[in-house]
mmCIF file of C-alpha atoms in Angstrom:
data_model
loop_
_atom_site.group_PDB
_atom_site.id
_atom_site.type_symbol
_atom_site.label_atom_id
_atom_site.label_comp_id
_atom_site.label_asym_id
_atom_site.label_seq_id
_atom_site.Cartn_x
_atom_site.Cartn_y
_atom_site.Cartn_z
ATOM 1 C CA MET A 1 -36.201 -41.298 87.200
ATOM 2 C CA SER A 2 -32.836 -39.454 87.198
ATOM 3 C CA ASN A 3 -29.322 -41.047 87.501
ATOM 4 C CA GLY A 4 -28.044 -37.698 88.764
ATOM 5 C CA SER A 5 -25.757 -37.163 85.514
ATOM 6 C CA ALA A 6 -27.239 -33.682 84.920
ATOM 7 C CA SER A 7 -27.478 -32.775 88.517
ATOM 8 C CA PRO A 8 -24.970 -30.661 90.424
ATOM 9 C CA TRP A 9 -24.118 -33.433 92.848
ATOM 10 C CA ARG A 10 -20.467 -32.396 93.441
ATOM 11 C CA ARG A 11 -21.608 -28.952 94.587
ATOM 12 C CA ARG A 12 -24.481 -30.216 96.600
ATOM 13 C CA LEU A 13 -22.049 -32.700 98.347
ATOM 14 C CA SER A 14 -19.536 -29.911 99.071
ATOM 15 C CA GLU A 15 -22.391 -27.835 100.483
ATOM 16 C CA LEU A 16 -23.469 -30.727 102.649
ATOM 17 C CA GLY A 17 -19.902 -30.823 104.049
ATOM 18 C CA ARG A 18 -20.438 -27.236 105.135
ATOM 19 C CA GLY A 19 -23.831 -27.575 106.555
ATOM 20 C CA VAL A 20 -25.457 -25.355 103.846
ATOM 21 C CA GLY A 21 -27.468 -25.562 100.714
ATOM 22 C CA LYS A 22 -31.093 -26.025 99.930
ATOM 23 C CA LEU A 23 -33.059 -29.055 100.851
ATOM 24 C CA HIS A 24 -33.184 -31.479 97.584
ATOM 25 C CA PRO A 25 -34.030 -35.138 96.845
ATOM 26 C CA PRO A 26 -31.340 -37.307 98.223
ATOM 27 C CA LEU A 27 -28.539 -38.897 96.242
ATOM 28 C CA PHE A 28 -28.839 -42.724 96.337
ATOM 29 C CA SER A 29 -25.571 -44.401 96.810
ATOM 30 C CA PRO A 30 -25.560 -47.975 98.154
ATOM 31 C CA LEU A 31 -22.084 -49.389 98.425
ATOM 32 C CA LEU A 32 -21.905 -51.343 95.285
ATOM 33 C CA TYR A 33 -18.204 -52.444 95.143
ATOM 34 C CA GLY A 34 -17.555 -56.061 95.195
ATOM 35 C CA VAL A 35 -20.729 -56.823 93.307
ATOM 36 C CA SER A 36 -19.234 -55.076 90.492
ATOM 37 C CA ALA A 37 -17.015 -58.109 89.619
ATOM 38 C CA GLN A 38 -19.939 -59.879 88.333
ATOM 39 C CA ILE A 39 -19.656 -57.737 85.095
ATOM 40 C CA GLU A 40 -16.491 -59.768 84.153
ATOM 41 C CA ALA A 41 -17.573 -63.003 86.196
ATOM 42 C CA LEU A 42 -14.361 -62.918 88.006
ATOM 43 C CA PRO A 43 -13.847 -63.084 91.866
ATOM 44 C CA PRO A 44 -14.084 -59.588 93.582
ATOM 45 C CA ALA A 45 -10.609 -59.987 94.952
ATOM 46 C CA GLU A 46 -9.262 -60.125 91.342
ATOM 47 C CA VAL A 47 -11.271 -57.127 90.049
ATOM 48 C CA THR A 48 -10.844 -54.850 93.111
ATOM 49 C CA ALA A 49 -7.026 -55.349 92.827
ATOM 50 C CA ASP A 50 -6.910 -54.264 89.197
ATOM 51 C CA PRO A 51 -7.635 -50.472 88.442
ATOM 52 C CA THR A 52 -8.482 -51.244 84.799
ATOM 53 C CA ARG A 53 -10.976 -54.080 85.574
ATOM 54 C CA LEU A 54 -12.359 -52.084 88.534
ATOM 55 C CA GLY A 55 -13.061 -48.936 86.517
ATOM 56 C CA LYS A 56 -14.721 -50.790 83.800
ATOM 57 C CA CYS A 57 -16.884 -52.920 86.036
ATOM 58 C CA LEU A 58 -17.859 -49.862 88.065
ATOM 59 C CA SER A 59 -18.809 -48.030 84.893
ATOM 60 C CA GLU A 60 -20.996 -50.828 83.529
ATOM 61 C CA LEU A 61 -22.622 -51.566 86.945
ATOM 62 C CA ARG A 62 -23.478 -47.716 87.150
ATOM 63 C CA ARG A 63 -25.143 -47.872 83.837
ATOM 64 C CA VAL A 64 -27.004 -51.079 84.651
ATOM 65 C CA THR A 65 -28.339 -49.821 88.074
ATOM 66 C CA GLY A 66 -28.854 -46.140 87.099
ATOM 67 C CA THR A 67 -27.137 -44.817 90.266
ATOM 68 C CA ALA A 68 -25.167 -41.702 89.990
ATOM 69 C CA PRO A 69 -21.976 -42.409 92.063
ATOM 70 C CA PHE A 70 -19.140 -44.591 91.328
ATOM 71 C CA VAL A 71 -18.188 -46.340 94.673
ATOM 72 C CA VAL A 72 -14.481 -46.493 94.114
ATOM 73 C CA ALA A 73 -13.699 -47.997 97.703
ATOM 74 C CA ALA A 74 -15.582 -49.841 100.387
ATOM 75 C CA PRO A 75 -14.522 -50.903 103.964
ATOM 76 C CA THR A 76 -13.083 -54.259 102.911
ATOM 77 C CA ALA A 77 -9.913 -54.404 105.332
ATOM 78 C CA MET A 78 -7.627 -52.758 102.527
ATOM 79 C CA GLU A 79 -6.445 -50.102 105.051
ATOM 80 C CA ALA A 80 -5.653 -52.635 107.683
ATOM 81 C CA GLU A 81 -3.580 -54.678 105.007
ATOM 82 C CA ALA A 82 -1.733 -51.672 103.955
ATOM 83 C CA LEU A 83 -0.876 -50.906 107.680
ATOM 84 C CA GLY A 84 0.484 -54.395 108.248
ATOM 85 C CA ALA A 85 -2.473 -56.703 109.178
ATOM 86 C CA GLY A 86 -2.806 -60.061 107.612
ATOM 87 C CA VAL A 87 -5.918 -60.286 105.445
ATOM 88 C CA ASP A 88 -7.668 -63.093 103.557
ATOM 89 C CA ARG A 89 -8.931 -61.583 100.306
ATOM 90 C CA GLU A 90 -9.980 -64.798 98.860
ATOM 91 C CA THR A 91 -13.147 -64.783 100.853
ATOM 92 C CA TRP A 92 -15.424 -61.781 100.389
ATOM 93 C CA PRO A 93 -15.951 -59.594 102.244
ATOM 94 C CA PRO A 94 -12.190 -60.020 103.153
ATOM 95 C CA LYS A 95 -11.300 -60.783 106.620
ATOM 96 C CA VAL A 96 -8.338 -59.817 108.916
ATOM 97 C CA VAL A 97 -6.537 -62.971 109.902
ATOM 98 C CA SER A 98 -3.676 -61.553 111.887
ATOM 99 C CA THR A 99 -3.351 -58.140 113.732
ATOM 100 C CA VAL A 100 -0.211 -55.978 113.930
ATOM 101 C CA SER A 101 1.882 -55.050 116.916
ATOM 102 C CA GLU A 102 0.915 -51.957 118.902
ATOM 103 C CA GLY A 103 4.132 -50.386 117.629
ATOM 104 C CA VAL A 104 2.330 -49.687 114.500
ATOM 105 C CA ILE A 105 1.138 -46.396 116.047
ATOM 106 C CA GLU A 106 4.614 -45.088 115.995
ATOM 107 C CA LEU A 107 4.305 -44.731 112.096
ATOM 108 C CA ALA A 108 4.442 -41.194 111.138
ATOM 109 C CA GLU A 109 4.830 -41.219 107.351
ATOM 110 C CA PHE A 110 2.018 -42.801 105.191
ATOM 111 C CA ASP A 111 2.939 -41.752 101.629
ATOM 112 C CA GLU A 112 4.515 -45.154 100.679
ATOM 113 C CA VAL A 113 2.085 -47.277 102.772
ATOM 114 C CA TRP A 114 -0.936 -47.554 100.719
ATOM 115 C CA SER A 115 0.765 -49.298 97.844
ATOM 116 C CA ARG A 116 1.435 -52.224 100.204
ATOM 117 C CA SER A 117 -2.410 -53.151 99.589
ATOM 118 C CA GLU A 118 -3.131 -53.952 95.901
ATOM 119 C CA ALA A 119 -6.773 -53.293 96.532
ATOM 120 C CA LEU A 120 -6.205 -49.805 98.082
ATOM 121 C CA SER A 121 -3.727 -48.882 95.547
ATOM 122 C CA ALA A 122 -6.225 -49.883 92.884
ATOM 123 C CA SER A 123 -8.869 -47.845 94.368
ATOM 124 C CA LEU A 124 -6.888 -44.719 94.434
ATOM 125 C CA GLU A 125 -5.888 -45.230 90.802
ATOM 126 C CA THR A 126 -9.471 -45.942 89.794
ATOM 127 C CA CYS A 127 -10.550 -42.827 91.532
ATOM 128 C CA LYS A 128 -7.969 -40.853 89.604
ATOM 129 C CA ARG A 129 -8.755 -42.273 86.163
ATOM 130 C CA LEU A 130 -12.550 -41.873 86.422
ATOM 131 C CA SER A 131 -12.195 -38.352 87.606
ATOM 132 C CA ALA A 132 -10.013 -37.630 84.487
ATOM 133 C CA THR A 133 -12.036 -39.555 81.920
ATOM 134 C CA GLN A 134 -15.589 -39.201 82.939
ATOM 135 C CA GLN A 135 -17.697 -36.488 81.299
ATOM 136 C CA GLY A 136 -18.740 -33.586 83.561
ATOM 137 C CA GLU A 137 -18.045 -33.929 87.282
ATOM 138 C CA PRO A 138 -18.483 -37.674 88.174
ATOM 139 C CA VAL A 139 -19.461 -38.421 91.752
ATOM 140 C CA LEU A 140 -16.813 -40.594 93.290
ATOM 141 C CA LEU A 141 -17.671 -41.946 96.608
ATOM 142 C CA VAL A 142 -14.743 -43.313 98.912
ATOM 143 C CA ALA A 143 -16.258 -45.502 101.807
ATOM 144 C CA LEU A 144 -13.448 -46.057 104.371
ATOM 145 C CA THR A 145 -13.167 -48.156 107.430
ATOM 146 C CA GLY A 146 -13.940 -45.756 110.440
ATOM 147 C CA PRO A 147 -11.393 -45.158 112.991
ATOM 148 C CA ALA A 148 -12.827 -47.293 115.804
ATOM 149 C CA SER A 149 -13.265 -50.168 113.287
ATOM 150 C CA LEU A 150 -9.951 -49.977 111.705
ATOM 151 C CA LEU A 151 -8.374 -50.045 115.289
ATOM 152 C CA ALA A 152 -10.324 -53.235 116.084
ATOM 153 C CA GLU A 153 -8.684 -54.786 112.708
ATOM 154 C CA LEU A 154 -5.299 -53.715 113.578
ATOM 155 C CA LEU A 155 -5.047 -54.430 117.207
ATOM 156 C CA GLY A 156 -7.885 -56.936 117.861
ATOM 157 C CA SER A 157 -11.383 -56.349 118.877
ATOM 158 C CA ASP A 158 -10.583 -57.175 122.548
ATOM 159 C CA THR A 159 -8.111 -54.499 122.795
ATOM 160 C CA ALA A 160 -9.158 -51.108 124.377
ATOM 161 C CA PRO A 161 -7.160 -48.357 122.286
ATOM 162 C CA GLY A 162 -5.874 -45.514 124.012
ATOM 163 C CA ALA A 163 -5.543 -41.820 122.961
ATOM 164 C CA ALA A 164 -2.302 -42.448 121.228
ATOM 165 C CA ALA A 165 -3.784 -45.126 119.008
ATOM 166 C CA TYR A 166 -6.694 -42.887 118.118
ATOM 167 C CA GLU A 167 -4.354 -39.986 117.364
ATOM 168 C CA PHE A 168 -2.423 -42.606 115.042
ATOM 169 C CA VAL A 169 -5.494 -43.672 113.216
ATOM 170 C CA GLY A 170 -6.794 -40.067 112.745
ATOM 171 C CA ARG A 171 -3.495 -39.196 111.078
ATOM 172 C CA ALA A 172 -3.559 -42.393 108.977
ATOM 173 C CA LEU A 173 -7.050 -42.046 107.593
ATOM 174 C CA SER A 174 -6.600 -38.247 107.187
ATOM 175 C CA ALA A 175 -3.581 -39.005 105.097
ATOM 176 C CA LEU A 176 -5.524 -41.542 103.010
ATOM 177 C CA SER A 177 -8.402 -39.092 102.580
ATOM 178 C CA ARG A 178 -6.064 -36.421 101.312
ATOM 179 C CA GLN A 179 -4.851 -39.054 98.813
ATOM 180 C CA PHE A 180 -8.405 -39.744 97.624
ATOM 181 C CA ALA A 181 -9.375 -36.147 97.546
ATOM 182 C CA GLN A 182 -6.376 -35.280 95.331
ATOM 183 C CA SER A 183 -7.430 -38.163 93.145
ATOM 184 C CA GLY A 184 -10.702 -36.573 92.533
ATOM 185 C CA ALA A 185 -12.995 -38.038 95.329
ATOM 186 C CA SER A 186 -16.431 -36.225 95.903
ATOM 187 C CA ALA A 187 -17.049 -37.529 99.429
ATOM 188 C CA ILE A 188 -15.405 -39.677 102.292
ATOM 189 C CA LEU A 189 -17.954 -41.933 104.063
ATOM 190 C CA LEU A 190 -16.523 -43.376 107.315
ATOM 191 C CA CYS A 191 -18.222 -46.665 108.201
ATOM 192 C CA GLU A 192 -18.089 -47.947 111.740
ATOM 193 C CA ARG A 193 -19.603 -51.093 113.323
ATOM 194 C CA ARG A 194 -19.830 -50.029 116.865
ATOM 195 C CA LEU A 195 -19.551 -46.993 119.257
ATOM 196 C CA PRO A 196 -16.116 -47.206 120.881
ATOM 197 C CA ALA A 197 -15.635 -46.881 124.672
ATOM 198 C CA ASP A 198 -13.251 -43.821 124.412
ATOM 199 C CA VAL A 199 -15.618 -41.575 122.542
ATOM 200 C CA ALA A 200 -13.519 -38.366 123.066
ATOM 201 C CA ALA A 201 -10.277 -39.844 121.521
ATOM 202 C CA TRP A 202 -12.553 -41.304 118.783
ATOM 203 C CA ALA A 203 -14.243 -37.917 118.098
ATOM 204 C CA GLY A 204 -10.636 -36.362 117.976
ATOM 205 C CA ALA A 205 -9.668 -38.860 115.156
ATOM 206 C CA LEU A 206 -12.943 -38.053 113.312
ATOM 207 C CA ASN A 207 -11.990 -34.179 113.581
ATOM 208 C CA THR A 208 -8.598 -34.821 112.101
ATOM 209 C CA ILE A 209 -10.078 -36.649 109.179
ATOM 210 C CA SER A 210 -12.727 -34.014 108.666
ATOM 211 C CA ASN A 211 -10.274 -31.329 108.615
ATOM 212 C CA ILE A 212 -8.751 -32.604 105.584
ATOM 213 C CA ALA A 213 -12.061 -33.261 103.907
ATOM 214 C CA ARG A 214 -12.984 -29.650 104.562
ATOM 215 C CA PHE A 215 -9.821 -28.336 103.007
ATOM 216 C CA HIS A 216 -10.644 -30.156 99.917
ATOM 217 C CA ARG A 217 -14.277 -29.014 99.935
ATOM 218 C CA ILE A 218 -15.749 -32.525 100.317
ATOM 219 C CA PRO A 219 -17.885 -33.972 103.082
ATOM 220 C CA ALA A 220 -16.745 -36.435 105.747
ATOM 221 C CA LEU A 221 -19.737 -38.470 106.560
ATOM 222 C CA LEU A 222 -20.300 -41.001 109.286
ATOM 223 C CA ALA A 223 -22.417 -44.210 109.105
ATOM 224 C CA PHE A 224 -23.038 -46.932 111.515
ATOM 225 C CA ASP A 225 -23.805 -50.575 110.971
ATOM 226 C CA GLY A 226 -24.764 -51.274 114.623
ATOM 227 C CA VAL A 227 -25.061 -49.338 117.847
ATOM 228 C CA VAL A 228 -25.124 -45.493 117.105
ATOM 229 C CA PRO A 229 -23.896 -42.647 119.134
ATOM 230 C CA GLY A 230 -26.464 -40.905 121.423
ATOM 231 C CA GLN A 231 -25.070 -37.583 120.199
ATOM 232 C CA TRP A 232 -23.313 -37.500 116.750
ATOM 233 C CA PRO A 233 -19.790 -36.010 116.593
ATOM 234 C CA PRO A 234 -20.030 -32.473 115.145
ATOM 235 C CA ALA A 235 -17.036 -32.694 112.845
ATOM 236 C CA THR A 236 -18.733 -35.262 110.539
ATOM 237 C CA VAL A 237 -22.056 -35.262 108.736
ATOM 238 C CA ALA A 238 -24.298 -37.657 110.449
ATOM 239 C CA CYS A 239 -25.910 -40.447 108.544
ATOM 240 C CA PRO A 240 -28.570 -41.828 110.988
ATOM 241 C CA SER A 241 -31.045 -44.673 110.316
ATOM 242 C CA LEU A 242 -34.511 -43.950 109.128
ATOM 243 C CA GLN A 243 -35.839 -44.358 112.797
ATOM 244 C CA GLU A 244 -33.321 -41.377 113.904
ATOM 245 C CA GLU A 245 -33.435 -39.169 110.900
ATOM 246 C CA ALA A 246 -36.154 -36.867 112.138
ATOM 247 C CA SER A 247 -34.051 -36.142 115.185
ATOM 248 C CA ILE A 248 -31.147 -34.653 113.266
ATOM 249 C CA GLU A 249 -31.577 -30.940 112.809
ATOM 250 C CA LYS A 250 -28.381 -30.189 110.823
ATOM 251 C CA ALA A 251 -27.885 -30.977 107.201
ATOM 252 C CA HIS A 252 -27.539 -34.759 107.192
ATOM 253 C CA GLY A 253 -27.497 -38.130 105.218
ATOM 254 C CA LEU A 254 -29.188 -41.440 105.897
ATOM 255 C CA THR A 255 -28.086 -44.848 106.458
ATOM 256 C CA VAL A 256 -30.120 -47.719 105.133
ATOM 257 C CA SER A 257 -30.011 -51.668 105.080
ATOM 258 C CA ALA A 258 -27.396 -53.276 102.878
ATOM 259 C CA ASP A 259 -30.008 -55.750 101.975
ATOM 260 C CA PRO A 260 -31.455 -54.483 98.462
ATOM 261 C CA ALA A 261 -34.833 -56.211 99.556
ATOM 262 C CA ASP A 262 -35.297 -53.480 102.237
ATOM 263 C CA TRP A 263 -35.010 -50.586 99.689
ATOM 264 C CA ALA A 264 -38.535 -50.994 98.294
ATOM 265 C CA ASP A 265 -40.152 -48.363 100.632
ATOM 266 C CA LEU A 266 -37.388 -45.662 100.492
ATOM 267 C CA ALA A 267 -39.019 -43.397 97.878
ATOM 268 C CA GLY A 268 -40.871 -40.679 99.847
ATOM 269 C CA ASN A 269 -39.598 -41.741 103.278
ATOM 270 C CA THR A 270 -36.275 -40.272 103.420
ATOM 271 C CA GLY A 271 -37.201 -37.186 105.334
ATOM 272 C CA ALA A 272 -34.640 -34.274 105.061
ATOM 273 C CA ALA A 273 -31.779 -36.397 104.103
ATOM 274 C CA ARG A 274 -29.297 -35.167 101.364
ATOM 275 C CA VAL A 275 -27.717 -38.521 100.729
ATOM 276 C CA VAL A 276 -28.570 -42.106 101.362
ATOM 277 C CA PHE A 277 -26.027 -44.785 101.915
ATOM 278 C CA THR A 278 -25.489 -48.338 103.162
ATOM 279 C CA ALA A 279 -23.111 -48.576 106.129
ATOM 280 C CA ARG A 280 -21.533 -51.730 104.562
ATOM 281 C CA GLU A 281 -21.156 -52.861 101.031
ATOM 282 C CA VAL A 282 -23.999 -54.592 99.332
ATOM 283 C CA ALA A 283 -23.341 -58.507 99.195
ATOM 284 C CA ALA A 284 -21.092 -59.278 96.179
ATOM 285 C CA ASP A 285 -23.234 -62.114 95.280
ATOM 286 C CA THR A 286 -26.376 -60.021 94.856
ATOM 287 C CA PRO A 287 -27.736 -60.654 91.275
ATOM 288 C CA ILE A 288 -27.037 -57.594 89.225
ATOM 289 C CA GLU A 289 -30.314 -58.122 87.440
ATOM 290 C CA GLU A 290 -32.209 -57.744 90.700
ATOM 291 C CA LEU A 291 -30.227 -54.718 91.684
ATOM 292 C CA GLY A 292 -31.202 -52.953 88.620
ATOM 293 C CA ASP A 293 -34.929 -53.219 89.458
ATOM 294 C CA LEU A 294 -34.451 -52.429 93.050
ATOM 295 C CA CYS A 295 -32.331 -49.366 92.451
ATOM 296 C CA ALA A 296 -34.857 -48.168 89.910
ATOM 297 C CA ASP A 297 -37.653 -48.215 92.533
ATOM 298 C CA ALA A 298 -35.454 -46.478 95.147
ATOM 299 C CA LEU A 299 -34.213 -43.876 92.614
ATOM 300 C CA ASP A 300 -37.694 -42.448 92.438
ATOM 301 C CA MET A 301 -36.491 -40.352 95.413
ATOM 302 C CA GLU A 302 -33.842 -38.586 93.160
ATOM 303 C CA GLN A 303 -36.589 -36.868 91.036
ATOM 304 C CA GLU A 304 -35.653 -33.147 90.741
ATOM 305 C CA PRO A 305 -37.996 -30.828 92.680
#
C-alpha cells in the first residue's frame, strides 16, 4: 500500500488538467473534512473555523487513514455564507437558512468577500500553511460547491438563474479558485448536486473557473452527487460514476459513494480513472477507526505500476 508521499502526484494532477500523462493507478481522495474534527473531539463547526486546529486534525487524519491528500475545503455552504446567505453551521453538514437578494450578482470585487466566512477564511489559511510546512509537494485538494449548486444556495432551489447569474457565479468561483491556487492548492473539485436547466450558461461558468485553474497548472474537476450530464462539459475534467467510467475517452477521474462501506470493491475496478473522489464529504460522525481499515482496502489501488 502507498500513501502517495513518494509519488509525483502534483505533476500527475497537472497533467490530468491538461489531458496528458501516462495511465497510472488512481489517487484515492474521499472528502474527509468534517470527520477530522474527531481528532480533537470537537464539533466540526469549531475545528473548520480554526486554521490551526484544522491543519492539525487534517494532518493526523491523513496519518491514520493513509490517504495522500489533505482535503482543505469541502462543499459546506461556506461560499454561500461569504456571499451573504444565512448558514447554520451548528448542524453538520451546514445548512443554508436564508437566501440573498438577486442584487448579489452585481458584486464585482471578491478580494474582501471570503473573510466573511470564518470557515472559508480558515480553509484558505490552512491551505497556505500546509503548502509551506509539509515536506515535498503535499497534495492539497480543494472541493468547492459547483456553480449550479451555489446559485441554488444563494437564490433558492426554486429560482431558475439566468445567464447573468451564471456569469456572476463563474467570476466568484474563479476568484476563489485563484485564491486557493495561490495558497498552494493542487486541484479544484467542483461538486454539483443536479444538472441545471440552462446547461449552456452553466458550462460558461465552468469554463471561467477552468481558465483560472489552467493558468495555475492545476486541474478543475467536476463531480456529481445525483443526475449527471449526458455530455460532460469539455472545460473540466469529468469524474463519472463507476457505471459511466468506461464511456469517457479523455483522461478523467471517478466519483464514488460517500459511504465508506461501499469502498470495499474499488481496488481493481476503477478502469482508466486517474483520481477517485466522493462528490460530497464523508459523514462527519463516521468512526475514524473504521475509516482507517476501509481506506486501507481502497488504497490497494494506489500500488505503483
